[in-house]
Amino acid sequence: SGILNATTVDFFAEFGERVTSIGHVLSMMGPWHAPIYLTRAWCIFEIYTANQYGCKVTIVMTPEEKQKFTKSIIGDQGKIDLLYEALANTRVEQAGASIKEDLEKILEIVENGVG
């Protein structure tokens, strides 16, 4: 069984406490245009939790990925729309998790929180 077998409220409170005690989430965005981080339910839930509790979220990239990002967004033919498109392509409902019950609870929490 998954970590979220406890009540949703209990788990959210416990996880939120862990995130808020650190107060800062680092999100590895690579590749920048389709971050693997945003395909994992637990990672999306981490950002969601940080947002709910007002924690700082920092996007980090490898130097190579940062260079690609910079060139794409502000380079010779840079387009900010590419960034918006990458973010808009995040689909929480398509995220994966190794334990089905965890995924279901995470989707439920996010849906009930921000939709």
PDB file of C-alpha atoms in Angstrom:
ATOM      1  CA  SER A   1       0.000   0.000   0.000  1.00  0.00           C
ATOM      2  CA  GLY A   2       1.054   3.587  -0.561  1.00  0.00           C
ATOM      3  CA  ILE A   3       2.198   6.341   1.715  1.00  0.00           C
ATOM      4  CA  LEU A   4      -1.145   8.089   1.408  1.00  0.00           C
ATOM      5  CA  ASN A   5      -3.138   5.343   3.155  1.00  0.00           C
ATOM      6  CA  ALA A   6      -3.500   7.597   6.161  1.00  0.00           C
ATOM      7  CA  THR A   7      -6.259  10.138   5.802  1.00  0.00           C
ATOM      8  CA  THR A   8      -5.607  12.730   3.151  1.00  0.00           C
ATOM      9  CA  VAL A   9      -5.695  15.514   5.733  1.00  0.00           C
ATOM     10  CA  ASP A  10      -3.163  13.764   8.007  1.00  0.00           C
ATOM     11  CA  PHE A  11      -0.785  13.122   5.153  1.00  0.00           C
ATOM     12  CA  PHE A  12      -1.077  16.608   3.719  1.00  0.00           C
ATOM     13  CA  ALA A  13      -0.402  18.109   7.164  1.00  0.00           C
ATOM     14  CA  GLU A  14       2.658  15.890   7.706  1.00  0.00           C
ATOM     15  CA  PHE A  15       4.093  16.439   4.253  1.00  0.00           C
ATOM     16  CA  GLY A  16       3.377  20.152   4.425  1.00  0.00           C
ATOM     17  CA  GLU A  17       5.276  20.330   7.707  1.00  0.00           C
ATOM     18  CA  ARG A  18       8.318  18.718   6.109  1.00  0.00           C
ATOM     19  CA  VAL A  19       8.276  21.105   3.164  1.00  0.00           C
ATOM     20  CA  THR A  20       7.651  24.176   5.318  1.00  0.00           C
ATOM     21  CA  SER A  21      10.341  23.232   7.835  1.00  0.00           C
ATOM     22  CA  ILE A  22      12.834  23.433   4.977  1.00  0.00           C
ATOM     23  CA  GLY A  23      11.004  26.364   3.417  1.00  0.00           C
ATOM     24  CA  HIS A  24      12.605  25.969   0.007  1.00  0.00           C
ATOM     25  CA  VAL A  25      11.972  23.511  -2.819  1.00  0.00           C
ATOM     26  CA  LEU A  26      14.454  22.972  -5.655  1.00  0.00           C
ATOM     27  CA  SER A  27      12.824  21.794  -8.880  1.00  0.00           C
ATOM     28  CA  MET A  28      15.135  20.266 -11.494  1.00  0.00           C
ATOM     29  CA  MET A  29      13.765  21.275 -14.870  1.00  0.00           C
ATOM     30  CA  GLY A  30      15.260  19.215 -17.589  1.00  0.00           C
ATOM     31  CA  PRO A  31      14.742  19.228 -20.409  1.00  0.00           C
ATOM     32  CA  TRP A  32      13.378  22.745 -19.923  1.00  0.00           C
ATOM     33  CA  HIS A  33      10.708  22.433 -22.627  1.00  0.00           C
ATOM     34  CA  ALA A  34       9.300  19.174 -21.194  1.00  0.00           C
ATOM     35  CA  PRO A  35      10.591  18.715 -17.627  1.00  0.00           C
ATOM     36  CA  ILE A  36      10.624  15.136 -16.413  1.00  0.00           C
ATOM     37  CA  TYR A  37      10.095  16.555 -12.900  1.00  0.00           C
ATOM     38  CA  LEU A  38       6.584  17.594 -13.934  1.00  0.00           C
ATOM     39  CA  THR A  39       5.654  14.079 -15.068  1.00  0.00           C
ATOM     40  CA  ARG A  40       5.944  12.628 -11.552  1.00  0.00           C
ATOM     41  CA  ALA A  41       2.952  12.973  -9.231  1.00  0.00           C
ATOM     42  CA  TRP A  42       5.071  13.324  -6.097  1.00  0.00           C
ATOM     43  CA  CYS A  43       7.106  16.138  -7.665  1.00  0.00           C
ATOM     44  CA  ILE A  44       3.990  18.012  -8.743  1.00  0.00           C
ATOM     45  CA  PHE A  45       2.582  17.489  -5.256  1.00  0.00           C
ATOM     46  CA  GLU A  46       5.791  18.899  -3.778  1.00  0.00           C
ATOM     47  CA  ILE A  47       5.394  22.125  -5.787  1.00  0.00           C
ATOM     48  CA  TYR A  48       1.693  22.235  -4.951  1.00  0.00           C
ATOM     49  CA  THR A  49       2.461  21.881  -1.242  1.00  0.00           C
ATOM     50  CA  ALA A  50       5.180  24.536  -1.379  1.00  0.00           C
ATOM     51  CA  ASN A  51       2.715  26.897  -3.043  1.00  0.00           C
ATOM     52  CA  GLN A  52       0.006  26.159  -0.471  1.00  0.00           C
ATOM     53  CA  TYR A  53       2.371  27.004   2.396  1.00  0.00           C
ATOM     54  CA  GLY A  54       4.140  29.929   0.755  1.00  0.00           C
ATOM     55  CA  CYS A  55       7.527  28.239   0.468  1.00  0.00           C
ATOM     56  CA  LYS A  56      10.170  29.403  -1.964  1.00  0.00           C
ATOM     57  CA  VAL A  57      10.469  27.343  -5.163  1.00  0.00           C
ATOM     58  CA  THR A  58      13.684  27.593  -7.174  1.00  0.00           C
ATOM     59  CA  ILE A  59      13.962  26.188 -10.681  1.00  0.00           C
ATOM     60  CA  VAL A  60      17.362  24.631 -11.316  1.00  0.00           C
ATOM     61  CA  MET A  61      18.882  23.399 -14.567  1.00  0.00           C
ATOM     62  CA  THR A  62      22.163  21.948 -15.671  1.00  0.00           C
ATOM     63  CA  PRO A  63      24.451  24.534 -17.306  1.00  0.00           C
ATOM     64  CA  GLU A  64      23.762  22.952 -20.699  1.00  0.00           C
ATOM     65  CA  GLU A  65      19.994  23.059 -20.187  1.00  0.00           C
ATOM     66  CA  LYS A  66      20.139  26.649 -18.956  1.00  0.00           C
ATOM     67  CA  GLN A  67      22.040  27.607 -22.111  1.00  0.00           C
ATOM     68  CA  LYS A  68      19.393  25.939 -24.303  1.00  0.00           C
ATOM     69  CA  PHE A  69      16.645  27.665 -22.334  1.00  0.00           C
ATOM     70  CA  THR A  70      18.292  31.071 -22.605  1.00  0.00           C
ATOM     71  CA  LYS A  71      18.902  30.665 -26.333  1.00  0.00           C
ATOM     72  CA  SER A  72      15.305  29.574 -26.915  1.00  0.00           C
ATOM     73  CA  ILE A  73      13.696  32.286 -24.823  1.00  0.00           C
ATOM     74  CA  ILE A  74      15.925  35.335 -25.308  1.00  0.00           C
ATOM     75  CA  GLY A  75      18.246  34.326 -28.129  1.00  0.00           C
ATOM     76  CA  ASP A  76      18.247  35.660 -31.689  1.00  0.00           C
ATOM     77  CA  GLN A  77      14.749  34.392 -32.360  1.00  0.00           C
ATOM     78  CA  GLY A  78      13.711  33.825 -28.760  1.00  0.00           C
ATOM     79  CA  LYS A  79      10.056  33.532 -27.980  1.00  0.00           C
ATOM     80  CA  ILE A  80       8.621  33.783 -24.485  1.00  0.00           C
ATOM     81  CA  ASP A  81       5.651  31.813 -25.816  1.00  0.00           C
ATOM     82  CA  LEU A  82       7.866  28.710 -25.772  1.00  0.00           C
ATOM     83  CA  LEU A  83       8.118  28.990 -21.988  1.00  0.00           C
ATOM     84  CA  TYR A  84       4.372  29.454 -21.594  1.00  0.00           C
ATOM     85  CA  GLU A  85       3.770  26.493 -23.880  1.00  0.00           C
ATOM     86  CA  ALA A  86       6.116  24.270 -21.854  1.00  0.00           C
ATOM     87  CA  LEU A  87       4.336  25.191 -18.627  1.00  0.00           C
ATOM     88  CA  ALA A  88       0.871  24.848 -20.161  1.00  0.00           C
ATOM     89  CA  ASN A  89       1.728  21.306 -21.275  1.00  0.00           C
ATOM     90  CA  THR A  90       1.949  20.124 -17.663  1.00  0.00           C
ATOM     91  CA  ARG A  91      -0.912  17.689 -17.112  1.00  0.00           C
ATOM     92  CA  VAL A  92      -1.281  16.617 -13.494  1.00  0.00           C
ATOM     93  CA  GLU A  93      -3.832  13.994 -14.486  1.00  0.00           C
ATOM     94  CA  GLN A  94      -1.209  12.325 -16.703  1.00  0.00           C
ATOM     95  CA  ALA A  95       1.496  12.226 -14.031  1.00  0.00           C
ATOM     96  CA  GLY A  96       2.934   8.909 -12.940  1.00  0.00           C
ATOM     97  CA  ALA A  97       3.564   7.314  -9.557  1.00  0.00           C
ATOM     98  CA  SER A  98       4.859   3.881  -8.677  1.00  0.00           C
ATOM     99  CA  ILE A  99       1.940   3.265  -6.307  1.00  0.00           C
ATOM    100  CA  LYS A 100      -1.518   3.692  -7.800  1.00  0.00           C
ATOM    101  CA  GLU A 101      -3.145   4.677  -4.477  1.00  0.00           C
ATOM    102  CA  ASP A 102      -0.630   7.486  -3.970  1.00  0.00           C
ATOM    103  CA  LEU A 103      -1.371   8.834  -7.445  1.00  0.00           C
ATOM    104  CA  GLU A 104      -5.112   8.747  -6.805  1.00  0.00           C
ATOM    105  CA  LYS A 105      -4.774  10.623  -3.494  1.00  0.00           C
ATOM    106  CA  ILE A 106      -2.412  13.201  -4.944  1.00  0.00           C
ATOM    107  CA  LEU A 107      -4.769  13.843  -7.855  1.00  0.00           C
ATOM    108  CA  GLU A 108      -7.665  14.136  -5.414  1.00  0.00           C
ATOM    109  CA  ILE A 109      -5.807  16.641  -3.217  1.00  0.00           C
ATOM    110  CA  VAL A 110      -4.710  18.789  -6.156  1.00  0.00           C
ATOM    111  CA  GLU A 111      -8.159  18.667  -7.752  1.00  0.00           C
ATOM    112  CA  ASN A 112      -9.870  19.681  -4.502  1.00  0.00           C
ATOM    113  CA  GLY A 113      -7.280  22.374  -3.855  1.00  0.00           C
ATOM    114  CA  VAL A 114      -6.667  24.224  -7.099  1.00  0.00           C
ATOM    115  CA  GLY A 115      -8.425  22.105  -9.679  1.00  0.00           C
TER     116      GLY A 115
END
